[in-house]
Amino acid sequence: MVTPIDHRYTGIVPTYFHVDMDAFFVSVEELFDPSLKGKPVVVGGRPNERGVVSAASYAARKFGVHSAMPLRTAYSLCPQAIFVDGHPERYREYSHKVHDVLTGFSPLVEMASIDEAYLDITGTERLYGPPLRAAHILHERMKKATNLNCSIGIAASRLVAKISSDQAKPNGILWVVPGQEAAYLAPLDVRKVPGVGKVTEKNLHAYGIRKVGDLSRLDEDFLEQRFGKWGLALAGKSRGLDAGGWFDSEIGADEGPKSISHEHTYGEDTADREKLESTLARLSEMVGRRLREHKLEARTIQLKLRYSDFSTITRAHSVPRATQLDTEIFEEVRDLFRRNWKPGAKVRLLGVHVSGWAEGGEQMDLLGEERHQKWKQTLAAADRMRDRFGESAVSLGGSLRGTFRERTHENPAGLPGKKPKE
DNA sequence: TCTGGGGTCCTAGGACCC
DNA sequence: TCTGGGGTCCTAGGACCC
């Protein structure tokens, strides 16, 4: 475990790298199928499926295809593109390789997503030389170890490092020299600032604010009045400051997840109650499994329900005793579903989301505790089966057919007692 | 254009407590 | 009896990111 450096106390101007892999998913696909190289490739699914583009090759981008675009739209823009489903396991594997390269370079590494990371390389001059030279060394190492290209932004704040890595793409390095942040940012569109999306951009445009320079010239009070806390943060960002200002960007603080969720969009909307509830059972299993992997227990369980017209509701319930059990999650989410679904209304998407990790977990009576432990062991065994034989090897789908006992006063968790007779 | 899936953070109102 | 204020938890929704 490496202790992050808090530069507020060292008084040294820090140096951050933002390392961003170029067209990551597409590049990994090319490693496994070199014939894809140079061609328009779209990762995300088949062109006639419901779904969006996860990643597009640079050749596909020339046709206007970009990530988050509906697959059908991508197809109409570029019918000759090669559409692939993608291989999440491969991306995770290569993400680990990337992480290994980075930690071999500097101990202060924070993966920001599957394909990007922040590094604190403050004080490594004697080892790697000045920042640009250090970045070149890292760039070479990355290519050698993974056969993948990356782009590197260098700056005294994480924010500016991130923006400059984007400007460096593809396969480039860009250093914003300390002191030049505001000048560098001023001509950029406000949309380039991480956190400014479609909505905020539109709101800013309404005030005639189009460039980061326009933002930085405004009064902080004005921004706070109109955009609240977020406006104040924007004022700082427009000058290149991270959330807490300069020297407030610890790298390497590794916290676990704050929530876990799984959701499913149907190929065709459905109002079939059994189908819907069995989807909830499957999603509950997936969520329970992840909870056990992370050794977490959740108190708040949430259902997400999207109808054909895309209107979406979420309904949550917090239970007194935290759980990591598929059955308990499923029963909660099924209750929420039954109370909120308008029977007959066609459903596009269902989701199961858990959060609110328990600190200690409350005591159960002895009998309950014993059954609880047995049930935990059963699920752990099922997890191992899935590891060996695949996801479909074991299912609690049987819960829909009454394998599990209903909740009763004696059995509040609805845990199975003795094995039901066949 | 007909809109995934996995996350984080923020806002805002109401309940409840002191 | 017209009535405070702060803190925390819960719930719902939404913007945003990759």
JSON list of C-alpha atoms (C1' of nucleotides) in Angstrom, two decimals, chain A residues 193-197 200 204 223-224 227-237, chain B residues 10-11, chain C residues 15-16:
[
{"chain": "A", "resi": 193, "resn": "VAL", "atom": "CA", "xyz": [-14.26, 20.70, -19.39]},
{"chain": "A", "resi": 194, "resn": "PRO", "atom": "CA", "xyz": [-14.97, 17.33, -17.76]},
{"chain": "A", "resi": 195, "resn": "GLY", "atom": "CA", "xyz": [-18.39, 17.53, -16.12]},
{"chain": "A", "resi": 196, "resn": "VAL", "atom": "CA", "xyz": [-19.82, 19.92, -18.69]},
{"chain": "A", "resi": 197, "resn": "GLY", "atom": "CA", "xyz": [-22.22, 17.85, -20.76]},
{"chain": "A", "resi": 200, "resn": "THR", "atom": "CA", "xyz": [-24.71, 22.47, -18.89]},
{"chain": "A", "resi": 204, "resn": "LEU", "atom": "CA", "xyz": [-23.92, 28.25, -20.45]},
{"chain": "A", "resi": 223, "resn": "LEU", "atom": "CA", "xyz": [-21.75, 31.45, -11.33]},
{"chain": "A", "resi": 224, "resn": "GLU", "atom": "CA", "xyz": [-22.67, 30.28, -7.84]},
{"chain": "A", "resi": 227, "resn": "PHE", "atom": "CA", "xyz": [-25.43, 27.14, -11.06]},
{"chain": "A", "resi": 228, "resn": "GLY", "atom": "CA", "xyz": [-25.07, 26.55, -7.32]},
{"chain": "A", "resi": 229, "resn": "LYS", "atom": "CA", "xyz": [-22.20, 24.56, -5.91]},
{"chain": "A", "resi": 230, "resn": "TRP", "atom": "CA", "xyz": [-21.48, 23.31, -9.40]},
{"chain": "A", "resi": 231, "resn": "GLY", "atom": "CA", "xyz": [-21.04, 26.90, -10.64]},
{"chain": "A", "resi": 232, "resn": "LEU", "atom": "CA", "xyz": [-18.40, 27.54, -8.04]},
{"chain": "A", "resi": 233, "resn": "ALA", "atom": "CA", "xyz": [-16.54, 24.42, -9.10]},
{"chain": "A", "resi": 234, "resn": "LEU", "atom": "CA", "xyz": [-16.80, 25.58, -12.72]},
{"chain": "A", "resi": 235, "resn": "ALA", "atom": "CA", "xyz": [-15.11, 28.85, -11.85]},
{"chain": "A", "resi": 236, "resn": "GLY", "atom": "CA", "xyz": [-12.15, 26.91, -10.47]},
{"chain": "A", "resi": 237, "resn": "LYS", "atom": "CA", "xyz": [-12.06, 24.52, -13.39]},
{"chain": "B", "resi": 10, "resn": "DC", "atom": "C1'", "xyz": [-25.72, 16.51, -6.71]},
{"chain": "B", "resi": 11, "resn": "DT", "atom": "C1'", "xyz": [-30.37, 18.38, -5.50]},
{"chain": "C", "resi": 15, "resn": "DA", "atom": "C1'", "xyz": [-26.45, 15.21, -15.23]},
{"chain": "C", "resi": 16, "resn": "DC", "atom": "C1'", "xyz": [-22.41, 13.28, -16.40]}
]
